[in-house]
Structure formats: C-alpha cells, structure tokens
Amino acid sequence: MADIRRLPTPVAEVWDWQLHGACRGESTALFFHPDGERGPARARRQAAAKAVCARCPVVESCLKHALSVREPYGVWGGMSEEERARLIAAEPAAVAAGV
C-alpha cells in the first residue's frame, strides 16, 4: 500500500497535471497487473502502457509523483513498479529530492 503521508496536499494546482495525462480514458487494467500475471503477458501489457506514456505530455510530472510517494503498483511515468523500485534503491537521495 502507498504511504499516504507522502501524498501532496489536496490543492488543485498540485494534481492538475493528471487532467492532461494520455492515460485518461484508458482502462486501468492496462497500467495495473492482475493477480498472478507474469512473463510475456506482463511484458506485453507493460509495453502497451509505456507506449501510452511515451506520447504523454505530463510523463515527467507523473514519474516525479510516483517516485515521491513511492507508488508501489502499476506503470507510472513510463516506468514499471520494478523499474521504479530499482531506481529508488540505487539513488534514494535523488528520488527524495524529486530529481
């Protein structure tokens, strides 16, 4: 579960970037894996989700958010949960600073 203490305050300007995401209107099933999904099926779903992220005008804001709150699930900002976990483990100070 995400640590909600890291979430930004409920101020519209902080969350406004979400209104412009290329993922709006897409099925959440594209970005969040079902229980037990592994191997090629998971890789295909993640690739399709990342393709949406690749054309997204707010991909950087999305990734920054996911890293700052340590979002544990799904594809955010063009990165899978495993990729974000590796980035956080490799450079926790940079991630905490919002880099």
CSV table of C-alpha atoms in Angstrom, one decimal:
chain,number,residue,atom,x,y,z
A,1,MET,CA,0.0,0.0,0.0
A,2,ALA,CA,1.2,3.5,-0.8
A,3,ASP,CA,2.3,5.6,2.1
A,4,ILE,CA,-0.3,8.4,2.0
A,5,ARG,CA,1.8,10.6,4.3
A,6,ARG,CA,3.9,11.3,1.2
A,7,LEU,CA,1.0,12.5,-0.9
A,8,PRO,CA,0.8,16.2,-1.8
A,9,THR,CA,-1.8,18.3,-0.2
A,10,PRO,CA,-5.3,18.4,-1.8
A,11,VAL,CA,-4.6,21.5,-3.8
A,12,ALA,CA,-5.8,21.6,-7.4
A,13,GLU,CA,-2.6,23.0,-8.8
A,14,VAL,CA,-0.6,20.1,-7.3
A,15,TRP,CA,-2.8,17.5,-9.0
A,16,ASP,CA,-3.7,19.4,-12.2
A,17,TRP,CA,-1.2,17.5,-14.3
A,18,GLN,CA,-3.4,14.4,-14.1
A,19,LEU,CA,-6.1,16.1,-16.1
A,20,HIS,CA,-3.7,16.2,-19.1
A,21,GLY,CA,-2.4,12.6,-18.9
A,22,ALA,CA,-2.6,10.5,-22.1
A,23,CYS,CA,-3.9,7.7,-19.9
A,24,ARG,CA,-7.1,9.5,-19.1
A,25,GLY,CA,-9.9,7.4,-20.5
A,26,GLU,CA,-7.7,4.3,-20.8
A,27,SER,CA,-8.6,1.1,-18.9
A,28,THR,CA,-6.7,0.9,-15.6
A,29,ALA,CA,-6.1,-2.8,-16.4
A,30,LEU,CA,-3.5,-1.5,-18.9
A,31,PHE,CA,-1.4,0.1,-16.2
A,32,PHE,CA,-2.0,-2.3,-13.2
A,33,HIS,CA,-1.4,-6.0,-13.5
A,34,PRO,CA,-4.0,-8.6,-12.5
A,35,ASP,CA,-3.1,-11.0,-9.7
A,36,GLY,CA,-0.7,-13.7,-11.0
A,37,GLU,CA,0.2,-12.0,-14.3
A,38,ARG,CA,3.8,-13.0,-15.2
A,39,GLY,CA,6.2,-13.4,-18.1
A,40,PRO,CA,5.3,-12.5,-21.7
A,41,ALA,CA,1.7,-11.4,-20.8
A,42,ARG,CA,3.0,-8.9,-18.2
A,43,ALA,CA,5.7,-7.7,-20.6
A,44,ARG,CA,3.2,-7.1,-23.4
A,45,ARG,CA,0.8,-5.2,-21.0
A,46,GLN,CA,3.6,-3.0,-19.7
A,47,ALA,CA,4.9,-2.3,-23.2
A,48,ALA,CA,1.4,-1.2,-24.2
A,49,ALA,CA,1.1,1.0,-21.1
A,50,LYS,CA,4.6,2.5,-21.7
A,51,ALA,CA,3.5,3.3,-25.3
A,52,VAL,CA,0.7,5.5,-23.9
A,53,CYS,CA,3.3,7.1,-21.5
A,54,ALA,CA,5.6,7.8,-24.5
A,55,ARG,CA,3.1,10.1,-26.0
A,56,CYS,CA,2.0,11.7,-22.8
A,57,PRO,CA,2.6,15.5,-22.2
A,58,VAL,CA,2.8,15.1,-18.4
A,59,VAL,CA,5.0,11.9,-18.2
A,60,GLU,CA,7.7,13.7,-16.2
A,61,SER,CA,5.2,15.0,-13.6
A,62,CYS,CA,3.7,11.6,-13.4
A,63,LEU,CA,7.0,9.9,-12.8
A,64,LYS,CA,8.0,12.5,-10.2
A,65,HIS,CA,4.8,11.9,-8.4
A,66,ALA,CA,5.2,8.1,-8.4
A,67,LEU,CA,8.7,8.4,-7.1
A,68,SER,CA,7.9,10.9,-4.4
A,69,VAL,CA,5.1,8.9,-2.9
A,70,ARG,CA,6.9,5.6,-3.6
A,71,GLU,CA,3.9,4.3,-5.7
A,72,PRO,CA,4.2,0.5,-5.3
A,73,TYR,CA,1.9,-0.6,-8.1
A,74,GLY,CA,1.5,-0.1,-11.9
A,75,VAL,CA,3.1,1.8,-14.7
A,76,TRP,CA,3.6,5.5,-13.8
A,77,GLY,CA,5.6,8.0,-15.8
A,78,GLY,CA,6.7,5.3,-18.3
A,79,MET,CA,8.3,3.1,-15.6
A,80,SER,CA,7.0,-0.2,-14.1
A,81,GLU,CA,6.9,-0.8,-10.4
A,82,GLU,CA,10.1,-2.9,-10.7
A,83,GLU,CA,11.9,-0.2,-12.6
A,84,ARG,CA,10.9,2.5,-10.0
A,85,ALA,CA,12.0,0.2,-7.1
A,86,ARG,CA,15.4,-0.3,-8.7
A,87,LEU,CA,15.8,3.5,-9.3
A,88,ILE,CA,14.8,4.3,-5.7
A,89,ALA,CA,17.2,1.6,-4.3
A,90,ALA,CA,20.0,2.9,-6.5
A,91,GLU,CA,19.5,6.6,-5.8
A,92,PRO,CA,17.2,7.2,-2.8
A,93,ALA,CA,18.6,10.7,-2.0
A,94,ALA,CA,18.0,11.9,-5.6
A,95,VAL,CA,14.5,10.4,-5.7
A,96,ALA,CA,13.6,12.0,-2.3
A,97,ALA,CA,14.8,15.4,-3.7
A,98,GLY,CA,12.4,15.0,-6.7
A,99,VAL,CA,15.1,14.6,-9.3
